[in-house]
Amino acid sequence: MRALLVVNPAATTTSARRRDVLIHALASEMKLEAVTTEYRGHARDLGRQAADSDDIDLVVALGGDGTVNEVVNGLLHAGPALERLPGLAVVPGGSTNVFARALGLPNDPVEATGALLDALREGRERVVGLGLTSGTPGTEDEAVPDRWFTFNAGLGFDAGVVGRVEQQREQGKKSTHALYVRQVIRQFLGEPNRRHGSITLERPGEDPIADLVVAIVSNTSPWTYLGNRPMYTSPKASFDTGVDVLGLSRLSTAAVARYGTQLLTSSPERGPHGKHVVSLHDQDRFTLHSKVPLPLQMDGDHLGLRTSVTFTGVRRALRVIV
């Protein structure tokens, strides 16, 4: 097997020595080319080259969820093609690693490498669905390029938190769960639309759902992790279905306390609930419009401000080695 290993040297939980050990372990089982990313978007470019190559069977992403997202977007730059495209494998190296953990992989990169090698020897793989965003025709965002996400996307409050975290990291702060909690509080205190939301969700053949403050789109469950604690916004979300949506129409102090508690105590059976909660399961296509530009995040990466985003749940999009 010929494989391309995409290595993010800034991955939070892997040192240079540990990465060398992992590379040698993988190279013992396959013909491996390891490339270290040098700029934002490099992993996407490498994934695209692998997709267009005739002799790459597998792409292994060694890094966090952002690295995985870039590789996936490169692999699928021309759309899904299960029989033609290389498979994907993940060795988690970030601070949270939602996609890898949702696939059932160990969060430790050494253990995950061992699990990957076992899966390759036994021929185990899984075909997963993904989420796709695109610019909405007839809006100012219609020319925005399509982009895939593996586990979640969000418009509004949660994307604002992601943007704040990225700003802190650019200033040299480490990506920790405490950092995220602090930015949640700051985002809440600075949120201008927390009582009267600006987002409208539109679906073909259905009445629109208006005045949402935040909309979180999930392609799998859990939504994220706080340390080792999984948090479920859409417990029924699955790689085998369309995408799920959790919308909140109020973020008052009382509402944040209530929904925060529900998130911390959420389970595979129950997520946030109440009269200001909208929960939709297994959606194939819908659009989020906003009266004002709002931040958008996908797989934990802040992608700027948008006023309209169309989401599609694409089944059977990618082969993953598990």
Coordinates of N, CA and C in Angstrom, one line a residue, residues 11-178:
A11 N 0.7 20.4 15.9 CA -0.3 19.6 16.6 C -0.1 19.6 18.1
T12 N -1.1 19.8 18.9 CA -1.0 20.2 20.3 C -0.4 19.1 21.1
T13 N -0.7 17.8 20.9 CA -0.3 16.8 21.8 C 0.8 15.8 21.3
T14 N 1.5 16.2 20.2 CA 2.5 15.4 19.8 C 3.8 16.2 19.6
S15 N 4.9 15.7 20.2 CA 6.2 16.3 20.1 C 6.9 15.8 18.8
A16 N 8.0 16.4 18.5 CA 8.7 16.0 17.3 C 9.2 14.5 17.4
R17 N 9.7 14.2 18.6 CA 10.2 12.8 18.9 C 9.0 11.8 18.7
R18 N 7.9 12.2 19.3 CA 6.7 11.2 19.2 C 6.3 11.1 17.8
R19 N 6.3 12.2 17.0 CA 5.9 12.1 15.6 C 6.8 11.2 14.8
D20 N 8.1 11.2 15.1 CA 9.1 10.4 14.5 C 8.8 8.9 14.8
V21 N 8.4 8.6 16.0 CA 8.1 7.2 16.4 C 6.9 6.7 15.6
L22 N 5.9 7.6 15.5 CA 4.6 7.2 14.8 C 4.9 7.0 13.3
I23 N 5.7 7.9 12.7 CA 6.1 7.8 11.3 C 6.8 6.4 11.0
H24 N 7.7 6.1 11.9 CA 8.5 4.8 11.7 C 7.5 3.6 11.8
A25 N 6.6 3.7 12.8 CA 5.6 2.6 12.9 C 4.8 2.4 11.7
L26 N 4.3 3.5 11.1 CA 3.5 3.4 9.9 C 4.3 3.0 8.7
A27 N 5.5 3.5 8.6 CA 6.4 3.1 7.5 C 6.8 1.7 7.5
S28 N 6.7 1.0 8.6 CA 7.0 -0.4 8.7 C 5.9 -1.3 8.0
E29 N 4.8 -0.7 7.8 CA 3.6 -1.5 7.3 C 3.2 -1.1 5.9
M30 N 3.8 0.0 5.3 CA 3.4 0.5 4.0 C 4.5 1.4 3.4
K31 N 4.3 1.7 2.1 CA 5.2 2.6 1.5 C 4.8 4.0 1.7
L32 N 5.5 4.7 2.6 CA 5.0 5.9 3.2 C 5.8 7.1 2.8
E33 N 5.1 8.1 2.3 CA 5.7 9.5 2.1 C 5.1 10.4 3.2
A34 N 6.0 11.0 4.0 CA 5.5 11.9 5.1 C 5.8 13.3 4.7
V35 N 4.8 14.2 4.7 CA 5.0 15.6 4.4 C 4.5 16.5 5.5
T36 N 5.4 17.4 6.0 CA 5.0 18.3 7.1 C 4.4 19.6 6.5
T37 N 3.2 19.9 7.0 CA 2.6 21.1 6.5 C 3.3 22.4 6.9
E38 N 3.3 23.4 6.0 CA 4.1 24.6 6.2 C 3.3 25.9 6.2
Y39 N 2.0 25.8 5.9 CA 1.1 27.0 5.9 C -0.3 26.5 6.0
R40 N -1.2 27.4 6.4 CA -2.6 27.1 6.5 C -3.1 26.8 5.1
G41 N -3.8 25.7 4.9 CA -4.3 25.3 3.7 C -3.4 24.2 3.0
H42 N -2.2 24.0 3.5 CA -1.2 23.1 2.9 C -1.8 21.7 2.9
A43 N -2.4 21.3 4.1 CA -3.0 19.9 4.1 C -4.1 19.7 3.1
R44 N -4.8 20.8 2.8 CA -5.8 20.7 1.8 C -5.2 20.5 0.4
D45 N -4.1 21.2 0.1 CA -3.4 21.1 -1.1 C -2.8 19.7 -1.3
L46 N -2.3 19.1 -0.2 CA -1.8 17.7 -0.2 C -2.9 16.7 -0.5
G47 N -4.0 16.9 0.2 CA -5.2 16.0 -0.1 C -5.6 16.1 -1.5
R48 N -5.6 17.3 -2.1 CA -6.0 17.4 -3.5 C -5.0 16.7 -4.4
Q49 N -3.8 16.8 -4.1 CA -2.8 16.1 -5.0 C -2.9 14.6 -4.9
A50 N -3.2 14.1 -3.7 CA -3.5 12.7 -3.5 C -4.7 12.2 -4.3
A51 N -5.7 13.1 -4.2 CA -7.0 12.7 -5.0 C -6.7 12.6 -6.5
D52 N -5.9 13.5 -7.0 CA -5.6 13.5 -8.4 C -4.5 12.5 -8.8
S53 N -3.9 11.9 -7.8 CA -2.8 10.9 -8.1 C -3.4 9.6 -8.5
D54 N -2.6 8.8 -9.2 CA -3.1 7.4 -9.6 C -2.5 6.4 -8.7
D55 N -1.5 6.8 -7.8 CA -0.8 5.7 -7.0 C -0.8 5.9 -5.5
I56 N -1.8 6.7 -5.0 CA -1.9 6.9 -3.5 C -3.2 6.1 -3.1
D57 N -3.0 5.2 -2.2 CA -4.1 4.4 -1.7 C -4.8 4.9 -0.5
L58 N -4.0 5.7 0.3 CA -4.4 6.1 1.6 C -3.8 7.4 2.0
V59 N -4.5 8.3 2.6 CA -4.0 9.5 3.2 C -4.2 9.5 4.7
V60 N -3.1 9.6 5.4 CA -3.2 9.6 6.9 C -3.0 11.1 7.4
A61 N -3.9 11.6 8.2 CA -3.8 12.9 8.8 C -3.3 12.8 10.2
L62 N -2.1 13.3 10.5 CA -1.6 13.4 11.9 C -1.7 14.8 12.3
G63 N -2.7 15.1 13.1 CA -3.0 16.4 13.6 C -4.3 16.5 14.3
G64 N -4.8 17.7 14.5 CA -6.1 17.9 15.1 C -7.2 17.9 14.0
D65 N -8.4 18.4 14.5 CA -9.6 18.4 13.6 C -9.4 19.3 12.4
G66 N -8.7 20.4 12.6 CA -8.4 21.3 11.5 C -7.6 20.7 10.4
T67 N -6.6 19.9 10.8 CA -5.8 19.2 9.8 C -6.7 18.2 9.0
V68 N -7.5 17.5 9.8 CA -8.4 16.5 9.1 C -9.3 17.2 8.2
N69 N -9.9 18.3 8.6 CA -10.8 19.0 7.7 C -10.2 19.4 6.4
E70 N -9.0 20.0 6.5 CA -8.2 20.4 5.3 C -8.0 19.2 4.4
V71 N -7.5 18.1 4.9 CA -7.3 16.9 4.1 C -8.5 16.4 3.4
V72 N -9.6 16.4 4.1 CA -10.9 15.9 3.6 C -11.3 16.9 2.4
N73 N -11.2 18.2 2.6 CA -11.6 19.1 1.6 C -10.7 19.0 0.3
G74 N -9.4 18.6 0.5 CA -8.6 18.4 -0.6 C -9.0 17.1 -1.3
L75 N -9.2 16.0 -0.6 CA -9.6 14.7 -1.2 C -10.9 14.9 -2.0
L76 N -11.8 15.7 -1.5 CA -13.2 15.7 -2.1 C -13.3 17.0 -2.9
H77 N -12.2 17.6 -3.4 CA -12.3 18.8 -4.2 C -13.2 18.7 -5.4
A78 N -13.3 17.5 -6.0 CA -14.1 17.2 -7.1 C -15.3 16.4 -6.8
G79 N -15.6 16.2 -5.5 CA -16.8 15.5 -5.1 C -16.4 14.1 -4.7
P80 N -17.4 13.4 -4.0 CA -17.1 12.0 -3.6 C -17.0 11.0 -4.8
A81 N -16.1 10.0 -4.6 CA -15.9 9.0 -5.6 C -15.3 7.8 -4.8
L82 N -16.1 7.0 -4.2 CA -15.6 6.0 -3.2 C -14.6 5.0 -3.9
E83 N -14.9 4.6 -5.1 CA -14.1 3.6 -5.7 C -12.7 4.1 -6.2
R84 N -12.7 5.4 -6.5 CA -11.5 6.0 -7.1 C -10.6 6.7 -6.0
L85 N -11.2 7.4 -5.1 CA -10.3 8.2 -4.2 C -9.6 7.4 -3.1
P86 N -8.5 7.9 -2.6 CA -7.8 7.2 -1.5 C -8.7 7.2 -0.3
G87 N -8.5 6.2 0.6 CA -9.1 6.2 1.9 C -8.5 7.2 2.8
L88 N -9.1 7.5 3.9 CA -8.6 8.4 4.9 C -8.4 7.7 6.2
A89 N -7.2 8.0 6.9 CA -7.0 7.5 8.2 C -6.6 8.7 9.1
V90 N -6.9 8.6 10.4 CA -6.6 9.7 11.3 C -5.8 9.3 12.5
V91 N -4.7 10.0 12.8 CA -3.9 9.8 14.0 C -4.1 11.1 14.8
P92 N -4.9 11.1 15.9 CA -5.3 12.4 16.5 C -4.1 13.0 17.2
G93 N -3.9 14.3 17.0 CA -2.8 15.0 17.6 C -3.2 16.4 18.1
G94 N -4.5 16.7 18.1 CA -5.0 18.0 18.5 C -5.4 18.0 20.0
S95 N -6.1 19.0 20.4 CA -6.5 19.1 21.8 C -7.8 18.4 22.1
T96 N -8.6 18.3 21.0 CA -10.0 17.7 21.2 C -10.2 16.5 20.4
N97 N -9.9 16.5 19.1 CA -10.0 15.3 18.2 C -11.4 14.7 18.1
V98 N -12.4 15.6 17.9 CA -13.7 15.1 17.9 C -14.0 14.1 16.8
F99 N -13.5 14.3 15.6 CA -13.8 13.4 14.5 C -13.2 12.0 14.8
A100 N -11.9 11.9 15.2 CA -11.3 10.7 15.5 C -12.0 9.9 16.6
R101 N -12.4 10.6 17.7 CA -13.1 10.0 18.8 C -14.5 9.5 18.4
A102 N -15.2 10.3 17.6 CA -16.5 9.9 17.1 C -16.4 8.6 16.3
L103 N -15.3 8.4 15.6 CA -15.1 7.1 14.9 C -14.7 6.0 15.8
G104 N -14.5 6.2 17.1 CA -14.2 5.2 18.0 C -12.7 5.0 18.2
L105 N -11.8 5.9 17.7 CA -10.4 5.7 17.8 C -9.9 6.2 19.2
P106 N -8.9 5.6 19.7 CA -8.3 6.1 21.0 C -7.8 7.6 20.8
N107 N -7.9 8.4 21.9 CA -7.5 9.8 21.8 C -6.0 9.9 21.9
D108 N -5.3 8.9 22.3 CA -3.8 8.9 22.4 C -3.3 8.5 21.0
P109 N -2.3 9.3 20.5 CA -1.9 9.1 19.1 C -1.1 7.8 18.9
V110 N -0.4 7.3 20.0 CA 0.3 6.0 19.9 C -0.7 4.9 19.8
E111 N -1.7 4.9 20.7 CA -2.7 3.9 20.7 C -3.5 3.9 19.4
A112 N -3.8 5.1 18.9 CA -4.6 5.3 17.7 C -3.8 4.7 16.5
T113 N -2.4 4.9 16.5 CA -1.6 4.3 15.4 C -1.7 2.8 15.4
G114 N -1.6 2.2 16.6 CA -1.8 0.8 16.8 C -3.1 0.3 16.2
A115 N -4.2 1.0 16.6 CA -5.5 0.7 16.1 C -5.6 0.8 14.6
L116 N -5.0 1.8 14.0 CA -4.9 2.0 12.6 C -4.2 0.8 11.9
L117 N -3.1 0.4 12.4 CA -2.3 -0.7 11.8 C -3.1 -2.0 11.9
D118 N -3.8 -2.2 13.0 CA -4.7 -3.4 13.1 C -5.8 -3.3 12.1
A119 N -6.4 -2.2 11.9 CA -7.5 -2.0 10.9 C -7.0 -2.3 9.5
L120 N -5.8 -1.9 9.2 CA -5.2 -2.1 7.8 C -4.9 -3.6 7.6
R121 N -4.4 -4.2 8.6 CA -4.1 -5.7 8.5 C -5.4 -6.5 8.3
E122 N -6.5 -6.0 9.0 CA -7.7 -6.8 9.0 C -8.7 -6.3 7.9
G123 N -8.3 -5.2 7.1 CA -9.1 -4.7 6.1 C -10.4 -4.0 6.5
R124 N -10.3 -3.4 7.7 CA -11.5 -2.7 8.2 C -11.6 -1.3 7.7
E125 N -12.8 -0.9 7.2 CA -13.0 0.4 6.8 C -14.5 0.7 7.0
R126 N -14.8 2.0 7.0 CA -16.2 2.5 7.2 C -16.4 3.6 6.2
V127 N -17.6 3.6 5.6 CA -18.0 4.7 4.7 C -18.9 5.7 5.5
V128 N -18.5 6.9 5.5 CA -19.2 7.9 6.4 C -19.8 9.0 5.5
G129 N -20.9 9.6 6.0 CA -21.4 10.8 5.4 C -20.8 12.0 5.9
L130 N -20.9 13.1 5.2 CA -20.3 14.4 5.6 C -21.2 15.5 5.4
G131 N -20.9 16.6 6.0 CA -21.7 17.8 5.7 C -21.0 18.7 4.7
L132 N -21.8 19.4 3.9 CA -21.3 20.3 2.9 C -22.0 21.7 3.0
T133 N -21.2 22.7 3.0 CA -21.8 24.1 2.9 C -21.5 24.7 1.6
S134 N -22.4 25.6 1.2 CA -22.2 26.3 -0.1 C -22.9 27.6 0.0
G135 N -22.5 28.5 -0.9 CA -23.1 29.8 -1.0 C -24.5 29.7 -1.5
T136 N -25.4 30.5 -0.9 CA -26.8 30.4 -1.3 C -27.1 31.2 -2.5
P137 N -27.7 30.6 -3.6 CA -27.9 31.4 -4.8 C -28.8 32.6 -4.5
G138 N -28.5 33.7 -5.2 CA -29.3 34.9 -5.0 C -29.0 35.8 -3.8
T139 N -27.9 35.4 -3.1 CA -27.5 36.2 -1.9 C -26.1 36.7 -2.2
E140 N -25.6 37.6 -1.3 CA -24.3 38.2 -1.4 C -23.2 37.1 -1.2
D141 N -23.5 36.0 -0.6 CA -22.6 34.9 -0.3 C -22.6 33.8 -1.4
E142 N -23.3 34.0 -2.5 CA -23.5 32.9 -3.4 C -22.2 32.4 -4.0
A143 N -21.2 33.3 -4.1 CA -19.9 32.9 -4.7 C -18.9 32.3 -3.8
V144 N -19.3 32.1 -2.5 CA -18.4 31.5 -1.5 C -18.2 30.0 -1.9
P145 N -17.0 29.5 -2.0 CA -16.7 28.2 -2.4 C -17.3 27.1 -1.4
D146 N -17.7 26.0 -2.0 CA -18.2 24.9 -1.2 C -17.1 24.4 -0.2
R147 N -17.6 23.9 0.9 CA -16.6 23.4 1.9 C -17.3 22.3 2.7
W148 N -16.5 21.2 2.9 CA -17.0 20.0 3.6 C -16.6 20.2 5.1
F149 N -17.5 19.6 6.0 CA -17.1 19.4 7.4 C -17.4 18.0 7.8
T150 N -16.6 17.6 8.8 CA -16.7 16.2 9.2 C -17.6 15.9 10.4
F151 N -17.6 16.9 11.4 CA -18.4 16.6 12.5 C -19.4 17.7 12.9
N152 N -19.0 19.0 12.8 CA -20.0 20.0 13.1 C -19.7 21.4 12.4
A153 N -20.7 22.2 12.4 CA -20.6 23.6 11.9 C -21.5 24.4 12.7
G154 N -21.3 25.7 12.8 CA -22.1 26.6 13.5 C -22.1 28.0 13.0
L155 N -23.3 28.6 13.1 CA -23.5 30.0 12.7 C -23.9 30.8 13.9
G156 N -23.2 31.8 14.3 CA -23.6 32.6 15.4 C -22.7 32.5 16.6
F157 N -23.3 32.2 17.8 CA -22.6 32.2 19.1 C -21.4 31.3 19.1
D158 N -21.6 30.0 18.8 CA -20.4 29.1 19.0 C -19.3 29.4 18.0
A159 N -19.6 29.9 16.8 CA -18.6 30.4 15.9 C -17.8 31.6 16.4
G160 N -18.6 32.5 17.1 CA -17.9 33.6 17.7 C -16.9 33.2 18.8
V161 N -17.3 32.1 19.6 CA -16.3 31.6 20.6 C -15.1 31.0 19.9
V162 N -15.3 30.3 18.8 CA -14.1 29.7 18.0 C -13.2 30.8 17.5
G163 N -13.8 31.9 17.0 CA -13.0 33.0 16.6 C -12.2 33.7 17.7
R164 N -12.8 33.8 18.9 CA -12.1 34.4 20.0 C -10.9 33.5 20.4
V165 N -11.1 32.2 20.4 CA -10.1 31.2 20.8 C -8.9 31.3 19.8
E166 N -9.3 31.4 18.5 CA -8.2 31.5 17.5 C -7.4 32.8 17.7
Q167 N -8.0 33.9 18.0 CA -7.3 35.1 18.3 C -6.3 35.0 19.5
Q168 N -6.8 34.3 20.5 CA -5.9 34.0 21.7 C -4.7 33.1 21.3
R169 N -5.0 32.1 20.5 CA -3.9 31.2 20.1 C -2.9 32.0 19.2
E170 N -3.3 32.9 18.4 CA -2.4 33.7 17.6 C -1.5 34.6 18.4
Q171 N -2.0 34.9 19.6 CA -1.2 35.7 20.6 C -0.4 34.9 21.5
G172 N -0.3 33.6 21.2 CA 0.6 32.7 21.9 C 0.0 31.9 23.0
K173 N -1.4 32.0 23.2 CA -2.0 31.2 24.3 C -2.2 29.7 23.8
K174 N -2.1 28.8 24.8 CA -2.2 27.4 24.5 C -3.7 27.1 24.4
S175 N -4.1 26.1 23.5 CA -5.4 25.7 23.3 C -5.8 24.7 24.5
T176 N -6.5 25.3 25.5 CA -6.9 24.5 26.6 C -8.4 24.6 26.8
H177 N -9.0 23.7 27.5 CA -10.4 23.8 27.8 C -10.8 25.0 28.6
A178 N -9.9 25.4 29.5 CA -10.1 26.6 30.3 C -10.2 27.8 29.4

